[in-house]
Short mmCIF file of C-alpha atoms in Angstrom, two decimals:
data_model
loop_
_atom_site.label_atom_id
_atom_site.label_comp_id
_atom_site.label_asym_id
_atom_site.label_seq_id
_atom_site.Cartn_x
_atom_site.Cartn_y
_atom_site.Cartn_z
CA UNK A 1 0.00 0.00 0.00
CA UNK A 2 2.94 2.71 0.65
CA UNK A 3 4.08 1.99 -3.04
CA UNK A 4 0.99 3.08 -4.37
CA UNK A 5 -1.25 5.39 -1.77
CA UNK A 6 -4.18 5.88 -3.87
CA UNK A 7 -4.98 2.63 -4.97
CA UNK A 8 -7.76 0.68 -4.16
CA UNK A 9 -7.34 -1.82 -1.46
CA UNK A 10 -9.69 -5.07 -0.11
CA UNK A 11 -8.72 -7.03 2.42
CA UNK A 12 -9.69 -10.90 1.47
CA UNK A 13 -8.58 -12.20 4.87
CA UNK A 14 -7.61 -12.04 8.86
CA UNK A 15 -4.40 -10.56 9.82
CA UNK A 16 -2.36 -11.35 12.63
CA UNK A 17 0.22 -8.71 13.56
CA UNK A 18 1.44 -9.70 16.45
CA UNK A 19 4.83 -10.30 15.37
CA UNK A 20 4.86 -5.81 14.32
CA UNK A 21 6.02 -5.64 17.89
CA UNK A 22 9.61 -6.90 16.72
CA UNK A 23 9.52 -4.83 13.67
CA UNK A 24 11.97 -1.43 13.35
CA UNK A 25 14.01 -2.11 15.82
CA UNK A 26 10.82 -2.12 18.12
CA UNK A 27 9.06 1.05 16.83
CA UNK A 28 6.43 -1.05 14.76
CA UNK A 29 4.38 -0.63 11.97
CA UNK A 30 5.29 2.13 9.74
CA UNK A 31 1.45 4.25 9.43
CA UNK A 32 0.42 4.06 5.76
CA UNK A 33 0.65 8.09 5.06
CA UNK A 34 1.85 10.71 6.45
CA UNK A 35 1.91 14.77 6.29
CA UNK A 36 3.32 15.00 3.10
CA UNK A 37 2.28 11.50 1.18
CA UNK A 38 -1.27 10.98 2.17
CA UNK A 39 -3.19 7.92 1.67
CA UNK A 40 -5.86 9.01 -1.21
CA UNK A 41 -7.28 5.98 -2.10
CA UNK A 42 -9.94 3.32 -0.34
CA UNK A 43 -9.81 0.71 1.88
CA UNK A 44 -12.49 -2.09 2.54
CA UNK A 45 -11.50 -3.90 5.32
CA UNK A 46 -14.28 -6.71 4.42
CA UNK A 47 -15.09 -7.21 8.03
CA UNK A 48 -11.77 -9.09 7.89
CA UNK A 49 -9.67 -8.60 11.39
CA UNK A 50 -6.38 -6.95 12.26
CA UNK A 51 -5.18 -8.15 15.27
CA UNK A 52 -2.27 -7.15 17.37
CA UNK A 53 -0.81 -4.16 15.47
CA UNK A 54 1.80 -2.53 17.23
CA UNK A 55 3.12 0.87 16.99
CA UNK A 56 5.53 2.40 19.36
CA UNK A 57 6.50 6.21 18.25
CA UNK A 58 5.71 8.74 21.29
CA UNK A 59 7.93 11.23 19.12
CA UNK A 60 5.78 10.74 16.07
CA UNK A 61 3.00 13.19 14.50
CA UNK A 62 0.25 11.82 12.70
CA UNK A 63 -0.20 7.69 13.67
CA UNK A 64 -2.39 4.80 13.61
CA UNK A 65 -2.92 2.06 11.01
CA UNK A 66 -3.18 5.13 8.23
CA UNK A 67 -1.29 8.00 9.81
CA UNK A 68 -2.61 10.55 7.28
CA UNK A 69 -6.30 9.62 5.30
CA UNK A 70 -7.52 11.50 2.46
CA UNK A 71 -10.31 9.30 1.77
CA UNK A 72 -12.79 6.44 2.31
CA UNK A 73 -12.14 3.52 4.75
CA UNK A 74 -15.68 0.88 5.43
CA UNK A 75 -15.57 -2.67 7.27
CA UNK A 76 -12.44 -2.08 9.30
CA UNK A 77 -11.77 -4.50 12.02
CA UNK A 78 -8.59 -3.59 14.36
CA UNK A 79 -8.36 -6.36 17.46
CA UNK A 80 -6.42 -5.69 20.38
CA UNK A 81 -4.16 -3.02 19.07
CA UNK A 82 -1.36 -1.19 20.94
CA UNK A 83 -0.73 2.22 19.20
CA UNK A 84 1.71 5.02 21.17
CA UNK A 85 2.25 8.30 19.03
CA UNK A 86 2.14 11.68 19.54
CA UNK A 87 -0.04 14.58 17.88
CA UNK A 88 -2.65 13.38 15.87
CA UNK A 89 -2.88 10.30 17.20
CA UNK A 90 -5.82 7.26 16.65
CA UNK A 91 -6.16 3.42 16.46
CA UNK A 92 -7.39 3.50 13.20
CA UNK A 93 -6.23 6.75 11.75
CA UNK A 94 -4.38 9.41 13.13
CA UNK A 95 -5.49 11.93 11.25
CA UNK A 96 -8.16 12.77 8.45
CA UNK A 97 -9.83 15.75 6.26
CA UNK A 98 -11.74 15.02 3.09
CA UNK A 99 -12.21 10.96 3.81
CA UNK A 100 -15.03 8.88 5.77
CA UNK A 101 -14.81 6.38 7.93
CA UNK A 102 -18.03 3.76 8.34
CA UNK A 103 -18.86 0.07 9.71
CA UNK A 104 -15.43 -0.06 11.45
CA UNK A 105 -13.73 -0.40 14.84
CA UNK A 106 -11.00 -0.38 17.00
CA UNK A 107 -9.93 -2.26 20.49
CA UNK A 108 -6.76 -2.46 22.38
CA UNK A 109 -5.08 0.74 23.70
CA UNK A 110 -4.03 4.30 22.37
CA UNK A 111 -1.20 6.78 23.79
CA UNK A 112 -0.52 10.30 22.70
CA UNK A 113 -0.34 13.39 23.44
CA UNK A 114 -2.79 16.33 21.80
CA UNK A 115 -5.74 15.02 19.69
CA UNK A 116 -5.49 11.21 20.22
CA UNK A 117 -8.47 9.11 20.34
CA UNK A 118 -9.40 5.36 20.44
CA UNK A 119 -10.73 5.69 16.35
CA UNK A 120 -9.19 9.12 15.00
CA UNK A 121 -7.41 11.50 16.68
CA UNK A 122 -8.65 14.33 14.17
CA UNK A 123 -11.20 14.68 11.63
CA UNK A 124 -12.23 17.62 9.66
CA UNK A 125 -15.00 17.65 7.09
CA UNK A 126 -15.38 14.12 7.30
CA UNK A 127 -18.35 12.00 8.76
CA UNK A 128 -17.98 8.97 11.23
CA UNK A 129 -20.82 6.38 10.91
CA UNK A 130 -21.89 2.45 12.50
CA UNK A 131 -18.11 2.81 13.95
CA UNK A 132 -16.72 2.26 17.55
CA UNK A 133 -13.74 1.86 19.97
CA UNK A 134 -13.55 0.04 23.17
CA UNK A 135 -9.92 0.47 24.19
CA UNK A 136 -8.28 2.67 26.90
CA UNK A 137 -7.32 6.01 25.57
CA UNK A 138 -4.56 8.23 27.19
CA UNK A 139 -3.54 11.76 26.12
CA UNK A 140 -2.93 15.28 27.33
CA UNK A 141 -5.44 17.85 25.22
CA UNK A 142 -8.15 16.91 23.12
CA UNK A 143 -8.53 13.66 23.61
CA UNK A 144 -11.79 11.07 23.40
CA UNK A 145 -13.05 7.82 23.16
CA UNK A 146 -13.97 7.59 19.92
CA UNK A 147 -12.47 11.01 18.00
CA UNK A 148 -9.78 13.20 20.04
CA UNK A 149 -11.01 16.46 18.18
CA UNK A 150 -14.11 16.72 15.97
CA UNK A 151 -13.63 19.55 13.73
CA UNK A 152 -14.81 21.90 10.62
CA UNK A 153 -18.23 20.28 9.01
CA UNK A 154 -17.35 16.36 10.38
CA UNK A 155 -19.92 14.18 12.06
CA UNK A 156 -20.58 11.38 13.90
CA UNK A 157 -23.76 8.96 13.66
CA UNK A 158 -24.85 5.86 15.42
CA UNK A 159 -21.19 5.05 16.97
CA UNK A 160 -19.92 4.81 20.68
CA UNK A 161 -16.90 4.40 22.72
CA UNK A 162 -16.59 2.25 25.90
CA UNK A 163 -12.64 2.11 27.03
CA UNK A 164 -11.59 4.73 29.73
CA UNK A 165 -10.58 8.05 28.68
CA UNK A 166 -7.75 9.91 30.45
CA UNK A 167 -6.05 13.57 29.73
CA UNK A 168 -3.83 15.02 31.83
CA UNK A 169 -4.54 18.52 30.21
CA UNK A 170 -7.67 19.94 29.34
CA UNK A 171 -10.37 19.22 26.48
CA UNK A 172 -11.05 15.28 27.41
CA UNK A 173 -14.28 13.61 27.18
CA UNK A 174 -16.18 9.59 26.45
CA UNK A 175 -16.87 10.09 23.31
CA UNK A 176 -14.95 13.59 21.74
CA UNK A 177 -12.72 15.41 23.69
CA UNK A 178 -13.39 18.47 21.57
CA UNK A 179 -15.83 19.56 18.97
CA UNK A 180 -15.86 22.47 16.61
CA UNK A 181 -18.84 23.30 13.92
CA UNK A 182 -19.84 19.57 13.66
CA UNK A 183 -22.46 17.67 14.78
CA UNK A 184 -23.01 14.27 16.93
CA UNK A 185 -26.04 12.33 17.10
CA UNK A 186 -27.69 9.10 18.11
CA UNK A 187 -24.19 7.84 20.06
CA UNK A 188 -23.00 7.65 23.07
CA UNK A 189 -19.75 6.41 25.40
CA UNK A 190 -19.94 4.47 28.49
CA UNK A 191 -16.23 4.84 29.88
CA UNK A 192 -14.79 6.53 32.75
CA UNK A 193 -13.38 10.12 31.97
CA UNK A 194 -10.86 12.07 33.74
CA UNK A 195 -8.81 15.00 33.34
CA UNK A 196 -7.69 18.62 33.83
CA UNK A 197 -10.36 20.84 32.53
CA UNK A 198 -13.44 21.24 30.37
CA UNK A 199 -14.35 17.25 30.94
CA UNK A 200 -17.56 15.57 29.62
CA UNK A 201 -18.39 12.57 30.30
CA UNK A 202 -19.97 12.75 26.44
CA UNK A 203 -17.44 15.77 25.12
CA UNK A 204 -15.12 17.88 27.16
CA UNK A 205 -16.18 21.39 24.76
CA UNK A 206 -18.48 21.87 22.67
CA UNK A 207 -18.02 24.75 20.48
CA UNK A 208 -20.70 26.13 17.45
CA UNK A 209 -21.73 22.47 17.14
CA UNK A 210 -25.33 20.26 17.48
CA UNK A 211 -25.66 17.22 19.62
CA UNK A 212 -28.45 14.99 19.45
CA UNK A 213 -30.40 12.18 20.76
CA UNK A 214 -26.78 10.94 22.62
CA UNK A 215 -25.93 9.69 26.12
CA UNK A 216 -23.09 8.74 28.75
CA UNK A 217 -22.94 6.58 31.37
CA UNK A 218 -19.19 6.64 32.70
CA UNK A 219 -17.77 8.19 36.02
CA UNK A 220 -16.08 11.69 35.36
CA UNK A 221 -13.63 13.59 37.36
CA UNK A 222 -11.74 16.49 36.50
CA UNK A 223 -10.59 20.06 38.32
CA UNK A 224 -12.41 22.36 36.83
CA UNK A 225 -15.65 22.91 33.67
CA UNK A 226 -16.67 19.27 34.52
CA UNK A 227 -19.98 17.89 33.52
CA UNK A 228 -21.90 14.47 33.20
CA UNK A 229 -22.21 15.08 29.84
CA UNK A 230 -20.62 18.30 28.88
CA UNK A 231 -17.61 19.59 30.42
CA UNK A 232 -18.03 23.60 28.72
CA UNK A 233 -20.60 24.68 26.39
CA UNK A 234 -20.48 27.74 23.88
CA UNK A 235 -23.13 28.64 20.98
CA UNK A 236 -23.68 24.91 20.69
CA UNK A 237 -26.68 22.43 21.73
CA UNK A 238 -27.82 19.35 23.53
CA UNK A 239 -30.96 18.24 22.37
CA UNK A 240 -32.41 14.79 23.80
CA UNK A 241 -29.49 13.92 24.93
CA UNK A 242 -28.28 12.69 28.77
CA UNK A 243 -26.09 11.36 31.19
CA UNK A 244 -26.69 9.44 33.83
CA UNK A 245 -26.05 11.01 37.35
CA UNK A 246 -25.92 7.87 39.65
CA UNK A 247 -22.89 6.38 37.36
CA UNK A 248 -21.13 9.46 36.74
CA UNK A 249 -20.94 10.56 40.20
CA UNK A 250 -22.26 14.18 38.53
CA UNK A 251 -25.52 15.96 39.26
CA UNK A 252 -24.52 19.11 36.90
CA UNK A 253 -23.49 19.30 32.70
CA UNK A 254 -22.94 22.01 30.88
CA UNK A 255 -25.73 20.64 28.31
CA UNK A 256 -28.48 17.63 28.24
CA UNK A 257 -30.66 16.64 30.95
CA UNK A 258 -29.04 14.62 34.14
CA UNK A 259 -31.55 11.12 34.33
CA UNK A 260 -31.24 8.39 37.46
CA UNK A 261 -29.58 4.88 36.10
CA UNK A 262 -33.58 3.70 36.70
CA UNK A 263 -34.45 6.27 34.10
CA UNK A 264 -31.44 5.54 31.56
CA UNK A 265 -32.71 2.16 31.64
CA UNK A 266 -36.06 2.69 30.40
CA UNK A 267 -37.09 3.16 27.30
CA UNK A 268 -39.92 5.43 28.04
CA UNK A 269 -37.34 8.07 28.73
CA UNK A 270 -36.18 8.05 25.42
CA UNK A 271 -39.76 7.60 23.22
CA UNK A 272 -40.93 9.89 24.56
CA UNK A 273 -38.15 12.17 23.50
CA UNK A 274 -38.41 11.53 20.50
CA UNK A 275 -35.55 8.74 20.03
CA UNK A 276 -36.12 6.41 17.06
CA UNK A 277 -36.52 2.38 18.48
CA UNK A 278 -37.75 1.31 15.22
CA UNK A 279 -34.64 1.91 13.30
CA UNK A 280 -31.78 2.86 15.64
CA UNK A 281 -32.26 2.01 18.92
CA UNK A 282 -33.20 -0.72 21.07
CA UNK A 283 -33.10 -1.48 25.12
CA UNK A 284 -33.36 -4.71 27.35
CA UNK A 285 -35.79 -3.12 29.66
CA UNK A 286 -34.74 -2.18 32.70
CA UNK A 287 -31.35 -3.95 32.44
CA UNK A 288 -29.37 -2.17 30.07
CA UNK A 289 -28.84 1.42 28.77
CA UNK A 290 -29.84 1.78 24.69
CA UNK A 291 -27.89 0.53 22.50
CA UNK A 292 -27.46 0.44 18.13
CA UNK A 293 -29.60 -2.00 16.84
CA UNK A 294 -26.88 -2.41 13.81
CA UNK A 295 -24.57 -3.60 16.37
CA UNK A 296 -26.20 -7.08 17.03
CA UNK A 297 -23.78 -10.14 16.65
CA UNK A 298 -24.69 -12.00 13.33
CA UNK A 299 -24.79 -15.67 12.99
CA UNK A 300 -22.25 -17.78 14.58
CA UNK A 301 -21.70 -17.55 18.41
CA UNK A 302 -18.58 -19.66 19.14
CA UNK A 303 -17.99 -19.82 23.10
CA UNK A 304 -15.23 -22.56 23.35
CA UNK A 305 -14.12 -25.87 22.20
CA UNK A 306 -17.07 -27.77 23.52
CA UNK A 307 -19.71 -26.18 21.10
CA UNK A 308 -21.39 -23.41 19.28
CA UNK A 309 -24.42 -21.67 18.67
CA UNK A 310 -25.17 -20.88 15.32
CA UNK A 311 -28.89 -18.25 14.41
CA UNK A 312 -29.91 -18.16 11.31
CA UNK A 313 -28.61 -15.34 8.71
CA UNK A 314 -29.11 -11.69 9.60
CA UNK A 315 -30.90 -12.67 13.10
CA UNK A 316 -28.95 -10.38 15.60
CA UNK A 317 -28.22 -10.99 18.87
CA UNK A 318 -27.30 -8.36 21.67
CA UNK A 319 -24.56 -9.85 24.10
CA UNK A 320 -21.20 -8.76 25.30
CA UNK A 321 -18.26 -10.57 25.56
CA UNK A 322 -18.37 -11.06 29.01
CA UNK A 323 -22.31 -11.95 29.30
CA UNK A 324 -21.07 -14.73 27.13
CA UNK A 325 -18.62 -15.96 29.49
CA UNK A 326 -20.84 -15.35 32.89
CA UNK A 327 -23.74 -16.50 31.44
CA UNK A 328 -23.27 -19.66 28.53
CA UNK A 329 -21.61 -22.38 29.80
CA UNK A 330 -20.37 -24.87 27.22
CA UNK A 331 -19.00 -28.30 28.90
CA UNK A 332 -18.75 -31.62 27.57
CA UNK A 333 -21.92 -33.08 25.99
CA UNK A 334 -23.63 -30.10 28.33
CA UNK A 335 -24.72 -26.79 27.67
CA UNK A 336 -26.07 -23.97 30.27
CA UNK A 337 -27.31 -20.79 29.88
CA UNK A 338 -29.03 -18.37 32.57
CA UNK A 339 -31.47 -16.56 30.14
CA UNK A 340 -33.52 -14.54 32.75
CA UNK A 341 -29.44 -12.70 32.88
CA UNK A 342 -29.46 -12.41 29.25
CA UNK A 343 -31.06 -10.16 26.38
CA UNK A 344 -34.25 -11.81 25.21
CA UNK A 345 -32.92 -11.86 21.34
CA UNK A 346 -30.75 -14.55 22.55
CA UNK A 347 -33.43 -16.58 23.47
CA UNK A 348 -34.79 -17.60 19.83
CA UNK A 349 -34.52 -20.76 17.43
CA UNK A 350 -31.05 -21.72 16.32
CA UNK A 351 -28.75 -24.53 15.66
CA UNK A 352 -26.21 -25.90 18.23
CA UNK A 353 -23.42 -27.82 18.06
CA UNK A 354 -21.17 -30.32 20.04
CA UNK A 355 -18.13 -31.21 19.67
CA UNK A 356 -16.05 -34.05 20.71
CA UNK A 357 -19.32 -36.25 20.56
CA UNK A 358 -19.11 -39.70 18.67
CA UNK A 359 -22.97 -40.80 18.94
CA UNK A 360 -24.46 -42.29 16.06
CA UNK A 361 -28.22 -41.77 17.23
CA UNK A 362 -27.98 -39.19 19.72
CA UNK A 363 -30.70 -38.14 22.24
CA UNK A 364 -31.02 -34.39 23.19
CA UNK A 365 -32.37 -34.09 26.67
CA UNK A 366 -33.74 -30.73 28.28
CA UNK A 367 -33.29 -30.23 32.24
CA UNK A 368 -32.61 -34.25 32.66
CA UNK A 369 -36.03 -35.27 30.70
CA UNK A 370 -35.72 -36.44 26.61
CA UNK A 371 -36.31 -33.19 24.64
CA UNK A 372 -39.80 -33.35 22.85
CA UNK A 373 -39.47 -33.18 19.18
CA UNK A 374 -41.56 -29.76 19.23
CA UNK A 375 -38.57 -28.07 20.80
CA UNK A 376 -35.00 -30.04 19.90
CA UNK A 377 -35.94 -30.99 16.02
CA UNK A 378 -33.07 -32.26 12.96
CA UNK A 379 -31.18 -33.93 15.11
CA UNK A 380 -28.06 -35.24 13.65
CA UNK A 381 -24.72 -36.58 13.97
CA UNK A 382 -21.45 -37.12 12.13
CA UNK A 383 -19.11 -39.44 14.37
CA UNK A 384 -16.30 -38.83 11.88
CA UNK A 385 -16.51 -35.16 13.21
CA UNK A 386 -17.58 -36.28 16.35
CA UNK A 387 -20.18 -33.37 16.02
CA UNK A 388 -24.13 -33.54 17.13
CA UNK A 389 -26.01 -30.94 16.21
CA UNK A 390 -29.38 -30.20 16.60
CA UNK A 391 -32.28 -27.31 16.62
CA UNK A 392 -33.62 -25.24 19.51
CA UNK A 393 -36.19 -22.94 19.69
CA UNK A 394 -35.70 -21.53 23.22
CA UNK A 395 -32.65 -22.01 25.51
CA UNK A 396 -32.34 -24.08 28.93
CA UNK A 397 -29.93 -26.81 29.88
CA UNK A 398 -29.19 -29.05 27.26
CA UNK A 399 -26.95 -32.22 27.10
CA UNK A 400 -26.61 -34.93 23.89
CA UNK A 401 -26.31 -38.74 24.91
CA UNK A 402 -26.84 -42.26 23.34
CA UNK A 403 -30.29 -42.40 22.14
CA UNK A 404 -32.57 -45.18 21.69
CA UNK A 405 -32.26 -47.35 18.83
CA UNK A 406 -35.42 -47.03 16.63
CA UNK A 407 -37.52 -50.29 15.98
CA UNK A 408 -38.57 -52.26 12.70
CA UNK A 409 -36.55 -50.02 10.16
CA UNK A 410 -33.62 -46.89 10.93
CA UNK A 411 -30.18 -46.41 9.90
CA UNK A 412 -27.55 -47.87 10.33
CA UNK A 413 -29.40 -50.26 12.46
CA UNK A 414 -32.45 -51.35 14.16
CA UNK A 415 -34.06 -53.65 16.84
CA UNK A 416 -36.90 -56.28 16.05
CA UNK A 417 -38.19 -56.11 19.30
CA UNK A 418 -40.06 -53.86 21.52
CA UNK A 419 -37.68 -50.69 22.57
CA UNK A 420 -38.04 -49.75 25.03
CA UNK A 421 -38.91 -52.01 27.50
CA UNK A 422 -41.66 -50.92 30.22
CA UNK A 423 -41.68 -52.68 33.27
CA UNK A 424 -44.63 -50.26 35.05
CA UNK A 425 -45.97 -51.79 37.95
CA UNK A 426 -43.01 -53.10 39.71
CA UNK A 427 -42.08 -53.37 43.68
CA UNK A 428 -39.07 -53.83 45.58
CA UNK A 429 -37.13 -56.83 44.83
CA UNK A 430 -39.01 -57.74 41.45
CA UNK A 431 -36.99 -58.45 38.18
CA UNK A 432 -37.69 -56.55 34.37
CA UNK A 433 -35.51 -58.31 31.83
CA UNK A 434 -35.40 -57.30 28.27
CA UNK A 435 -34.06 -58.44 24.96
CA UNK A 436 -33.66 -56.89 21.83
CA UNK A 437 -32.46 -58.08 18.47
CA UNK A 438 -30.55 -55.40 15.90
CA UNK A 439 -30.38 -55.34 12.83
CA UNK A 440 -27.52 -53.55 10.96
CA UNK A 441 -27.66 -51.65 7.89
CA UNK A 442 -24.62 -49.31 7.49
CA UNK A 443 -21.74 -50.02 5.84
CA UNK A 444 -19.86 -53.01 6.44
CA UNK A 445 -16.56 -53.56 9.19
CA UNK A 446 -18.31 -50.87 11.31
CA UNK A 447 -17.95 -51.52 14.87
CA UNK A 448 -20.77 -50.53 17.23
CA UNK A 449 -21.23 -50.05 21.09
CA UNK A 450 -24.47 -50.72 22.31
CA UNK A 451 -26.07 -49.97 26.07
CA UNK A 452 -28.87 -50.73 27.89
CA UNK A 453 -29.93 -47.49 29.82
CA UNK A 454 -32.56 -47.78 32.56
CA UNK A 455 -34.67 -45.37 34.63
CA UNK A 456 -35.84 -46.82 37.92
CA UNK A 457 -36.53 -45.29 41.13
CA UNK A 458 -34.30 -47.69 42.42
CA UNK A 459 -30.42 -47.86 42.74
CA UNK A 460 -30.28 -51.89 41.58
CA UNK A 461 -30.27 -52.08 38.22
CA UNK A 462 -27.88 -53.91 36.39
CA UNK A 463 -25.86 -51.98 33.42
CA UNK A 464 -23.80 -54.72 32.32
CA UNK A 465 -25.50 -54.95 28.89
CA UNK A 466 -22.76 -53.43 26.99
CA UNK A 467 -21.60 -55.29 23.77
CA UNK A 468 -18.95 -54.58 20.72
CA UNK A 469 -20.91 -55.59 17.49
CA UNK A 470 -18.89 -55.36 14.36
CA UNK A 471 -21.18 -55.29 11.25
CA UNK A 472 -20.15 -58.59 8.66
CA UNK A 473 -18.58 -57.83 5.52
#
């Protein structure tokens, strides 16, 4: 890309950069453009993930993947990024005028000095849009969440910024540190914020600019011109927009309106302000603050080696990373989730998967009973894979066993004789025998384990039924 800096450029695959941290003598990755050679062209990122980039220049002006952007960059995907610069400093791009950044993100941390921020650290006439950061941000002046200074006829729409934002200057805030002639809506940062002066937990100044139907939730502390939402205000607005004065610890803002965590958390506050939840927005009720319905997780949900969840295309669901990991519990042949903790979306039809399961006819059970077919339907297996999969169309505690082997016809085989066996009826000390003749219809040399499973209210039943059948050539 530096040979050529206005070409067009896909990305067809993940990136691991990991190894950057070795590179130049332990400076990095060299930004694409710079002051002098900007980067002109356009840059799809395909959704496709950068992950570990490493930059180490704290004597460096303009820094981040593109140091200097003159144009378009969509479906970026930065992972757990480690960027140090100095002016001008961003995890994706450092600094922009004339480009647009959209559909792209940024985690891991970012260190500078004057306008750094977890995305950009400055963008003039350029618009931010579907975009976020979630890493820690540190900086002296003008520094933010998501954009370290907003300036000259730029925007940002339906983004937000979680990491913790820290200046030891002034102009510091969740979201923008400083904003100039621009304007902000439907966004909002959840982070804490501290810093000198003029701190936000939103924006730390807002200058000539509009701010709309926008919130933040994070703790702010500062010396002096600090505000829930709006650390100084001049010839600028806050329409619809609050902060939340349990979390921040701050009853006063130099703009919006100052709402209990109770409040924040109901979506009453926000119809009735006019806040689009058709298109936009959406809340778990009482639970959760808003939050972009565009930023749903689409189809697979991977939690660990033991299985998957898989909804089907374009269904979104609305979980964090750790909600995942407190609150779906993957384990061998077992899955557990606690969905009265969880978003509702979450709890909708879709596929799972275990792994590490060699069962030719599998049985899904639900809380220790067999699953009815109404609920846990196409049940299969592959015991090459040693993979059972099956449909669900509400979540509980699930586990996959042997199943029973289906009478008078089945693949690849089947019993001649009644299965199962009900012995109703019984008392203490009687005996329930049962036999059952299979017949095998797979493929040939196939060696099979079969069991005889019983329920009884009883402790004395005998298991030792097992046998090793190997199917005749």
């Amino acid at each position: 890309m530096k040979n050529n800096l206005n070409g067009n450029y896909y990305l067809t695959q993940n990136i691991d950069c990991s190894d950057t941290i070795n590179w130049n003598s332990g400076a990095g990755f060299e930004p694409i453009g710079n002051y002098t050679t900007m980067f002109t062209g356009t840059f799809n990122g395909q959704n496709n993930t950068i992950t570990g980039l490493y930059i180490n220049k704290p004597t460096t002006d303009y820094v981040g993947l593109f140091g200097y952007l003159m144009a378009p960059v969509m479906n970026a995907s930065l992972i757990n990024s480690n960027i140090t610069g100095r002016d001008y400093t961003g995890g994706l791009v450092g600094y922009t005028k004339l480009g647009s950044i959209n559909n792209s993100y940024s985690t891991g941390s970012v260190k500078g000095r004057n306008q750094v921020g977890g995305l950009v650290g400055y963008i003039e006439r350029s618009p931010i849009s579907n975009s976020y950061s979630t890493g820690s941000v540190k900086g002296s002046q003008r520094v933010g969440g998501l954009v370290g200074n907003l300036h000259h006829q730029s925007s940002v729409s339906n983004s937000y910024s979680t990491g913790s934002v820290s200046g030891s200057s002034q102009y510091v805030g969740g979201l923008v540190g400083s904003t100039e002639t621009i304007t902000i809506n439907n966004s909002y940062s959840t982070g804490s914020v501290s810093g000198g002066s003029f701190v936000g937990g939103l924006i730390g100044i807002h200058l000539f600019a509009v701010l709309s139907n926008s919130y933040s939730t994070g703790s702010v502390s500062g010396g002096s011109s600090v505000g829930g939402l709006i650390g100084y205000i001049n010839h600028a607005s806050a329409n619809n927009s609050y902060w939340d004065i349990n979390s921040s610890g701050q009853s006063s803002s130099a703009g919006g309106e100052g709402k209990t965590t109770a409040e924040m958390r109901n979506s009453s506050t926000f119809i009735n302000a006019g806040w689009n939840f058709d298109d936009v927005w959406r809340i778990f009720e009482g639970k959760k603050y808003p939050e972009h319905i565009w930023n749903g997780k689409l189809g697979e949900l991977v939690t660990n080696g033991y299985g998957k969840i898989t909804y089907p295309n374009n269904y979104r669901v609305y979980l964090t990373p750790e909600e995942i990991e407190n609150y779906v519990s993957f384990d061998y042949r077992l899955i557990y989730i606690n969905t009265s903790a969880l978003d509702p979306s979450f709890n909708s039809t879709a596929n799972l998967t275990f792994y590490n399961v060699a069962v030719t006819n599998p049985a899904i059970y639900v809380d220790g009973e067999l699953c009815p077919s109404d609920l846990c339907s196409n049940i299969e297996s592959d015991t090459n894979a040693e993979i059972v999969t099956f449909t669900t169309q509400h979540f509980t505690t699930y586990h996959a066993d042997k199943g029973l082997i289906p009478m008078y016809s089945g693949e690849p085989f089947y019993t001649l004789d009644q299965n199962p066996v009900d012995c109703g009826g019984m008392s203490e000390g009687d005996v329930c025998s049962g036999i059952w003749r299979v017949v095998t219809t797979g493929d040939a040399d196939n060696t099979w384990r079969f069991f005889a499973i019983a329920e009884s209210d009883y402790l004395l039943v005998d298991y030792n039924t097992c046998l090793l059948y190997t199917s005749p050539s």
